Amino acid sequence: MRLPPRNPVPEPVQGLGPLEQQVMDHVWEVGQPLRVSDVHAAFRTSFAYTTLMTTLDRLYKKGLLGRRKDGRAFLYSARLSREALHRRVARRALDALLGRDPRTARPVLSTLVEAVSDRDRHMLDELERLVAEERRRTDPRKR
Amino acid sequence: MRGVLGLSLVLGAFALVNAAASLLALGLARVLRGRAARLDARRRGDLWLGLRLFPAAAALLAAVLVAAAFARHEPKDANETVGPGLLVLAAAGAALTAASLRRVFRAHRATRRFLVERTAGARPLALAGAPTPVLRVTQTVPAVALVGTRRPTLFVAESALSSFTPEELAVVLAHESAHVRARDNLKTLLVLGAAFPGGLGGRIERDWRQAAEEWADERAAGGFADRSLSLASALLKVARLTPTGSLGELLGATTLHRGEGLALRVHRLLAGARSGGGAPAGDGTPSVGRRILLLALASSGAALSLPFLLPALHRALEIVVRVLS
């Protein structure tokens, strides 16, 4: 008999809070199981130990982190890659936006295309600013 | 009937080995992705290219061995039939081969159209440091493209030429030279034709393309801050000229910017400019001596093992035919 997984990955519908996002970023970056104390040390104690413990527990309950017992502590690890999580969130949001009626989908899609173009433009502006800044730093004559 | 059985076995072996090797490649890619990020661009490129080509290469080898074993050891008067299981496998092999051929054919057609459109009205351009003949074209997309495997041609859009500074143009040409030296166009051709079921190799392919571009960026910048920044600036200019996803797949071609991984490349160039680290070592291609040695070892190994391998393989095929009938 196959038992169902104890904590199946649910569709994450709600967005992540700022601290949850930071913790997930850290877990993805490290890429190996972490204790609460590891996360607490990595955040250089800017947050209370109990705050991080609660955040990790919340991420576990949302199905974004898996955990297993290691002595008296839990070891937490990511259940989804960053890319997979973003894809799921985007798919849920798009499904909700597009609906089933093609007439409602059309304006949403054209807005999306505009938003993507704007985002591209902003990204290129930002990258150009960084390049110009670096050029000024390495070549002070171009200030 | 013998011919149909032989063809079914070859196609079935191709499908089966391709599927198994693809699963292995996907598993390895998943396990190695974290570690690969720490490798330099050249090694990362080799890893992703190896994983992307591995299933097709393994399947091709299996198909050739099965064909040889069947041709040499199957009696002329054998009257075995093709069972339903083998038929399904053979159909999968035929579908995989057809998908690869279709991909190559479409890209070939797109490339022919591209060459006809671009070369009409194009003007040859004499540029110092250009790795290949250069054509100045009026079309804006792609802004810079290196097309062809044996004698590639560099197509540069007038709009890009007029927007580049001399330093940017020089480093763009160095970037394309790095692609020529690494034979990246030949590699794109192989990737295009290498079967990978269900398009599952897409991510590995994207990872390889990204690594190949980063390696060409590193070679072009040569560890100099000003060259890194000129290339970053040229990339951003090209990105503004080239709408994302505006270019289809071409046969044996690389473009300076395809609309993916731009931010990562610019950040890497900025990091290179900041560190001012030395020029990357080697030119990214293994030495001829090492290649010949590897090829000689592989060929002698294959020649020595064939007299034992083919009869054993034929016995295995007999069992497979019985089981699948």
XYZ file of C-alpha atoms in Angstrom:
468
model
C 0.000 0.000 0.000
C 1.340 3.426 -0.910
C 0.935 6.075 1.724
C 0.222 9.630 0.593
C 3.112 12.048 1.159
C 2.939 13.680 4.599
C 3.175 17.144 3.178
C 2.141 17.201 -0.480
C 3.220 20.330 -2.381
C 0.117 22.521 -2.520
C -0.358 25.171 -5.160
C 1.095 28.272 -3.484
C -1.659 30.783 -4.048
C -0.655 33.477 -1.657
C 2.483 35.533 -2.293
C 5.442 35.420 0.042
C 6.052 38.038 2.687
C 9.374 39.931 2.630
C 10.977 37.783 5.364
C 9.615 34.569 3.837
C 11.103 35.619 0.508
C 14.485 36.325 2.126
C 14.481 32.973 3.898
C 13.531 31.121 0.693
C 16.298 32.992 -1.184
C 18.777 31.883 1.453
C 17.628 28.242 1.367
C 17.867 28.192 -2.464
C 21.270 29.848 -2.385
C 22.749 27.387 0.127
C 21.177 24.410 -1.640
C 21.418 22.034 1.324
C 19.279 21.295 4.422
C 19.446 23.975 7.112
C 18.584 24.176 10.809
C 16.857 27.236 12.280
C 20.190 28.061 13.934
C 21.934 28.045 10.509
C 19.406 30.516 9.106
C 19.643 32.615 12.283
C 23.445 32.731 11.957
C 23.263 33.568 8.233
C 20.922 36.494 8.912
C 23.510 37.723 11.416
C 20.856 37.742 14.125
C 18.943 40.649 12.540
C 15.805 38.651 13.365
C 14.931 36.848 16.568
C 15.499 33.095 16.566
C 11.802 32.473 17.242
C 10.767 34.756 14.350
C 12.866 32.698 11.944
C 11.598 29.456 13.472
C 8.008 30.597 12.888
C 8.850 31.705 9.326
C 10.440 28.358 8.493
C 7.451 26.542 9.987
C 5.073 28.714 7.936
C 7.028 27.970 4.742
C 6.868 24.271 5.616
C 3.099 24.482 6.080
C 2.789 26.266 2.723
C 4.585 23.299 1.208
C 7.562 25.303 -0.008
C 10.005 23.700 2.423
C 10.366 20.065 3.402
C 11.727 19.080 6.800
C 13.074 16.067 8.636
C 14.140 15.444 12.201
C 17.840 15.618 12.947
C 18.268 14.919 16.656
C 16.118 17.505 18.451
C 16.099 19.979 15.590
C 14.447 20.063 12.159
C 16.449 20.228 8.943
C 14.639 22.339 6.314
C 15.192 22.152 2.553
C 13.448 23.616 -0.495
C 10.768 21.442 -2.114
C 10.600 23.524 -5.268
C 13.302 25.287 -7.224
C 13.044 29.059 -7.466
C 12.095 28.720 -11.123
C 9.406 26.110 -10.457
C 7.840 28.251 -7.726
C 7.772 31.347 -9.939
C 6.265 29.310 -12.768
C 3.493 27.993 -10.509
C 2.680 31.394 -9.074
C 2.640 32.898 -12.571
C 0.416 30.125 -13.908
C -2.111 30.554 -11.089
C -2.149 34.312 -11.549
C -2.526 34.000 -15.337
C -5.314 31.424 -15.040
C -7.172 33.748 -12.704
C -6.618 36.757 -14.983
C -7.418 35.142 -18.317
C -10.575 33.360 -17.232
C -12.422 31.254 -19.790
C -13.900 33.901 -22.050
C -11.598 34.843 -24.967
C -13.116 38.352 -24.952
C -11.848 38.961 -21.417
C -8.500 37.334 -22.217
C -7.629 39.672 -25.112
C -7.251 42.954 -23.166
C -5.405 41.118 -20.379
C -2.966 39.646 -22.880
C -2.284 42.983 -24.582
C -1.705 44.601 -21.174
C 0.685 41.787 -20.344
C 2.658 42.331 -23.566
C 2.901 46.052 -22.770
C 3.974 45.288 -19.209
C 6.662 42.883 -20.427
C 7.973 45.483 -22.900
C 8.004 48.127 -20.155
C 9.791 45.718 -17.863
C 12.351 44.968 -20.598
C 12.895 48.699 -21.089
C 13.306 49.243 -17.334
C 15.722 46.324 -17.126
C 17.802 47.654 -20.021
C 17.788 51.169 -18.460
C 18.961 49.736 -15.160
C 21.706 47.627 -16.793
C 22.880 50.636 -18.803
C 23.055 52.688 -15.620
C 25.217 49.988 -13.993
C 27.557 49.854 -17.001
C 27.889 53.651 -17.067
C 28.545 53.692 -13.309
C 31.253 51.034 -13.661
C 32.794 52.918 -16.558
C 32.990 56.090 -14.434
C 34.559 54.087 -11.616
C 37.201 52.440 -13.798
C 37.862 55.516 -15.959
C 37.541 58.700 -13.862
C 38.128 60.877 -16.974
C 34.624 59.933 -18.135
C 32.980 61.457 -15.061
C 9.999 -9.926 -43.610
C 13.661 -10.056 -42.604
C 14.106 -6.435 -43.678
C 11.051 -5.267 -41.714
C 12.246 -7.125 -38.627
C 15.730 -5.637 -38.934
C 14.393 -2.106 -39.389
C 12.006 -2.535 -36.442
C 14.850 -3.737 -34.228
C 17.080 -0.814 -35.224
C 14.329 1.772 -34.665
C 13.229 0.074 -31.432
C 16.803 0.053 -30.089
C 17.112 3.726 -31.022
C 13.904 4.623 -29.129
C 14.667 2.510 -26.076
C 18.265 3.671 -25.628
C 17.324 7.279 -26.387
C 14.589 7.224 -23.722
C 16.841 5.600 -21.098
C 19.775 7.900 -21.859
C 17.476 10.962 -21.841
C 16.192 10.038 -18.382
C 19.777 9.593 -17.222
C 20.802 12.932 -18.755
C 17.841 14.732 -17.138
C 18.644 13.159 -13.765
C 22.300 14.119 -14.053
C 21.354 17.656 -15.124
C 19.160 17.988 -12.049
C 21.880 16.719 -9.725
C 24.693 18.697 -11.349
C 22.895 22.022 -11.933
C 23.980 23.493 -8.585
C 27.597 22.401 -9.015
C 27.703 23.460 -12.672
C 26.978 27.055 -11.639
C 30.374 27.095 -9.939
C 32.240 25.892 -13.051
C 33.787 28.304 -15.533
C 31.755 28.974 -18.676
C 33.808 26.645 -20.892
C 33.522 23.605 -18.611
C 29.855 24.364 -17.985
C 29.276 24.540 -21.744
C 31.050 21.198 -22.264
C 28.942 19.604 -19.533
C 25.583 20.819 -20.909
C 26.531 20.024 -24.499
C 27.641 16.523 -23.479
C 24.366 15.908 -21.630
C 22.285 17.303 -24.501
C 23.998 15.138 -27.139
C 24.446 12.008 -25.014
C 20.979 10.417 -25.596
C 21.145 10.811 -29.380
C 24.761 9.594 -29.533
C 24.025 6.568 -27.323
C 20.884 5.758 -29.337
C 22.743 6.065 -32.634
C 25.509 3.767 -31.408
C 22.931 1.226 -30.210
C 21.122 1.378 -33.570
C 24.367 0.821 -35.501
C 25.373 -2.125 -33.291
C 21.923 -3.712 -33.598
C 22.023 -3.282 -37.387
C 25.484 -4.876 -37.545
C 24.532 -7.786 -35.256
C 21.347 -8.420 -37.228
C 23.030 -8.219 -40.651
C 25.870 -10.510 -39.658
C 24.158 -13.151 -37.513
C 20.474 -13.312 -38.497
C 19.936 -16.318 -40.809
C 18.664 -15.407 -44.279
C 15.772 -17.870 -44.022
C 14.621 -16.887 -40.519
C 10.870 -16.384 -40.338
C 10.441 -14.403 -37.136
C 7.654 -11.847 -37.119
C 7.399 -8.353 -35.669
C 5.303 -8.514 -32.499
C 3.092 -5.689 -31.213
C 5.601 -4.630 -28.509
C 8.416 -4.304 -31.009
C 6.095 -2.481 -33.395
C 5.303 0.134 -30.721
C 9.007 0.617 -29.979
C 9.808 0.873 -33.685
C 7.041 3.455 -34.136
C 8.505 5.481 -31.239
C 11.949 5.287 -32.875
C 10.516 6.387 -36.212
C 8.649 9.277 -34.529
C 11.813 10.444 -32.751
C 13.827 10.316 -35.970
C 11.076 12.114 -37.890
C 10.891 14.854 -35.217
C 14.642 15.429 -35.453
C 14.550 15.495 -39.254
C 11.586 17.898 -39.211
C 13.463 20.220 -36.856
C 16.544 20.184 -39.091
C 14.450 20.627 -42.250
C 12.540 23.608 -40.813
C 15.756 25.255 -39.659
C 17.341 24.571 -43.051
C 14.396 26.233 -44.805
C 14.518 29.199 -42.414
C 18.263 29.560 -42.970
C 17.882 29.456 -46.761
C 15.191 32.137 -46.570
C 17.388 34.152 -44.200
C 20.383 33.942 -46.561
C 18.340 34.859 -49.655
C 16.721 37.839 -47.911
C 19.870 39.098 -46.213
C 22.356 38.689 -49.035
C 20.102 40.575 -51.482
C 21.130 44.193 -51.088
C 23.883 43.348 -48.579
C 27.254 45.029 -48.912
C 30.563 43.343 -48.076
C 32.418 45.093 -45.327
C 36.154 45.040 -44.678
C 36.619 45.020 -40.920
C 39.949 44.502 -39.186
C 39.733 41.598 -36.757
C 36.688 40.024 -38.396
C 36.878 36.216 -38.171
C 34.904 35.644 -41.392
C 33.552 37.582 -44.377
C 31.252 40.336 -43.111
C 28.052 41.530 -44.789
C 26.354 44.782 -43.887
C 22.579 44.281 -44.092
C 19.625 46.639 -43.956
C 17.402 44.344 -41.848
C 17.602 45.053 -38.129
C 16.944 41.517 -36.845
C 19.195 39.862 -35.862
C 21.569 42.752 -35.268
C 24.650 40.512 -35.369
C 24.520 36.908 -36.577
C 27.160 34.382 -37.519
C 25.625 31.953 -40.003
C 27.135 28.791 -41.480
C 29.251 25.939 -40.206
C 32.077 25.371 -42.708
C 32.575 28.899 -44.033
C 30.462 31.094 -41.784
C 29.455 34.639 -42.712
C 28.929 37.428 -40.235
C 25.804 39.510 -40.853
C 25.783 42.903 -39.159
C 22.769 45.207 -39.319
C 23.385 48.790 -40.426
C 21.492 49.996 -37.363
C 23.895 48.097 -35.092
C 26.965 49.287 -36.995
C 25.924 52.910 -36.671
C 25.213 52.568 -32.952
C 28.466 50.788 -31.960
C 31.535 52.761 -30.957
C 34.829 51.490 -32.517
C 35.703 49.775 -29.197
C 32.313 48.072 -29.068
C 32.599 46.877 -32.676
C 36.082 45.477 -32.009
C 34.935 43.494 -28.991
C 31.799 42.257 -30.811
C 34.051 40.925 -33.584
C 36.236 39.266 -30.932
C 33.091 37.675 -29.471
C 32.153 36.249 -32.883
C 35.767 35.056 -33.404
C 35.451 33.107 -30.150
C 32.310 31.404 -31.525
C 34.185 30.515 -34.733
C 37.133 29.066 -32.791
C 34.830 27.065 -30.509
C 32.905 25.789 -33.601
C 29.673 26.778 -31.892
C 27.716 26.814 -35.152
C 28.580 23.165 -35.769
C 27.526 22.417 -32.196
C 24.162 24.173 -32.690
C 23.658 22.038 -35.799
C 24.341 18.850 -33.810
C 22.047 19.967 -31.001
C 19.281 20.703 -33.471
C 19.434 17.225 -34.982
C 20.053 15.303 -31.744
C 16.874 13.532 -30.684
C 15.609 14.165 -27.155
C 12.061 12.884 -26.487
C 9.243 15.349 -25.936
C 11.460 18.431 -26.170
C 12.646 17.666 -22.619
C 16.185 18.680 -23.502
C 15.125 22.327 -23.909
C 16.465 23.505 -20.571
C 19.812 21.717 -21.049
C 20.001 23.294 -24.513
C 19.309 26.769 -23.092
C 21.949 26.216 -20.392
C 24.463 25.222 -23.064
C 23.669 28.254 -25.232
C 24.034 30.544 -22.218
C 27.389 28.987 -21.266
C 28.628 29.220 -24.891
C 27.698 32.920 -25.006
C 29.345 33.579 -21.649
C 32.505 31.801 -22.782
C 32.611 33.868 -26.000
C 32.053 37.004 -23.854
C 34.968 36.022 -21.594
C 37.239 35.332 -24.556
C 36.301 38.636 -26.187
C 36.806 40.648 -23.006
C 40.116 38.893 -22.361
C 40.015 39.954 -18.719
C 40.231 43.681 -19.528
C 37.777 45.968 -17.743
C 37.307 48.357 -20.691
C 36.627 45.503 -23.135
C 34.151 43.908 -20.670
C 32.284 47.194 -20.388
C 32.337 47.813 -24.156
C 30.864 44.354 -24.755
C 28.210 44.889 -22.061
C 27.306 48.194 -23.685
C 27.173 46.631 -27.182
C 24.928 43.833 -25.865
C 22.510 46.351 -24.404
C 22.397 48.302 -27.668
C 21.666 45.093 -29.588
C 18.973 44.141 -27.051
C 17.209 47.447 -27.735
C 17.384 46.804 -31.479
C 16.200 43.188 -31.237
C 12.731 42.413 -29.916
C 12.759 39.254 -27.783
C 11.839 36.067 -29.605
C 11.852 37.751 -32.998
C 14.186 35.232 -34.635
C 13.303 31.618 -35.409
C 15.713 28.705 -35.260
C 18.447 28.858 -37.890
C 20.674 26.026 -39.013
C 24.223 26.363 -37.715
C 23.985 29.950 -36.520
C 24.709 32.010 -33.436
C 23.424 35.491 -32.727
C 24.996 38.011 -30.392
C 21.738 38.282 -28.451
C 18.747 35.905 -28.631
C 16.655 37.601 -25.987
C 17.619 35.257 -23.145
C 20.076 35.533 -20.279
C 20.997 39.127 -21.110
C 20.993 40.434 -17.536
C 23.148 37.527 -16.396
C 25.690 38.142 -19.150
C 25.878 41.867 -18.407
C 26.273 41.199 -14.680
C 29.071 38.722 -15.399
C 30.829 41.249 -17.614
C 30.448 43.892 -14.899
C 31.877 41.483 -12.330
C 34.759 40.746 -14.730
C 35.381 44.478 -15.143
C 35.368 44.975 -11.372
C 37.732 42.093 -10.652
C 39.934 42.929 -13.649
C 40.848 39.216 -13.503
C 43.343 37.839 -16.014
C 42.495 36.470 -19.435
C 40.741 33.110 -19.440
C 43.112 30.195 -20.015
C 43.122 28.140 -23.213
C 40.995 28.632 -26.288
C 38.285 26.208 -25.297
C 39.118 23.463 -27.753
C 40.933 20.288 -26.669
C 44.291 19.741 -28.376
C 44.341 17.793 -31.661
C 46.725 15.244 -30.131
C 44.332 14.518 -27.277
C 41.411 14.129 -29.666
C 43.346 11.722 -31.911
C 44.430 9.703 -28.877
C 40.846 9.466 -27.586
C 39.538 8.508 -31.029
C 42.271 5.869 -31.480
C 41.523 4.379 -28.056
C 37.769 4.298 -28.702
C 38.187 2.762 -32.199
C 40.623 0.073 -31.058
C 38.368 -0.763 -28.103
C 35.379 -1.063 -30.437
C 37.317 -3.149 -33.019
C 38.571 -5.539 -30.334
C 35.181 -6.025 -28.703
C 33.020 -6.377 -31.864
C 33.721 -10.121 -32.506
C 32.434 -10.859 -28.978
C 29.825 -8.134 -28.785
C 27.869 -8.769 -32.000
C 27.029 -12.474 -31.411
C 26.037 -11.703 -27.813
C 23.917 -8.799 -28.999
C 22.251 -10.994 -31.609
C 21.368 -13.580 -28.935
C 19.884 -10.773 -26.836
C 17.878 -9.570 -29.862
C 16.454 -13.067 -30.346
C 15.188 -12.986 -26.771
C 13.757 -9.480 -27.222
C 11.901 -10.515 -30.385
C 10.420 -13.550 -28.580
C 9.387 -11.503 -25.532
C 7.824 -8.697 -27.565
C 5.996 -10.951 -30.056
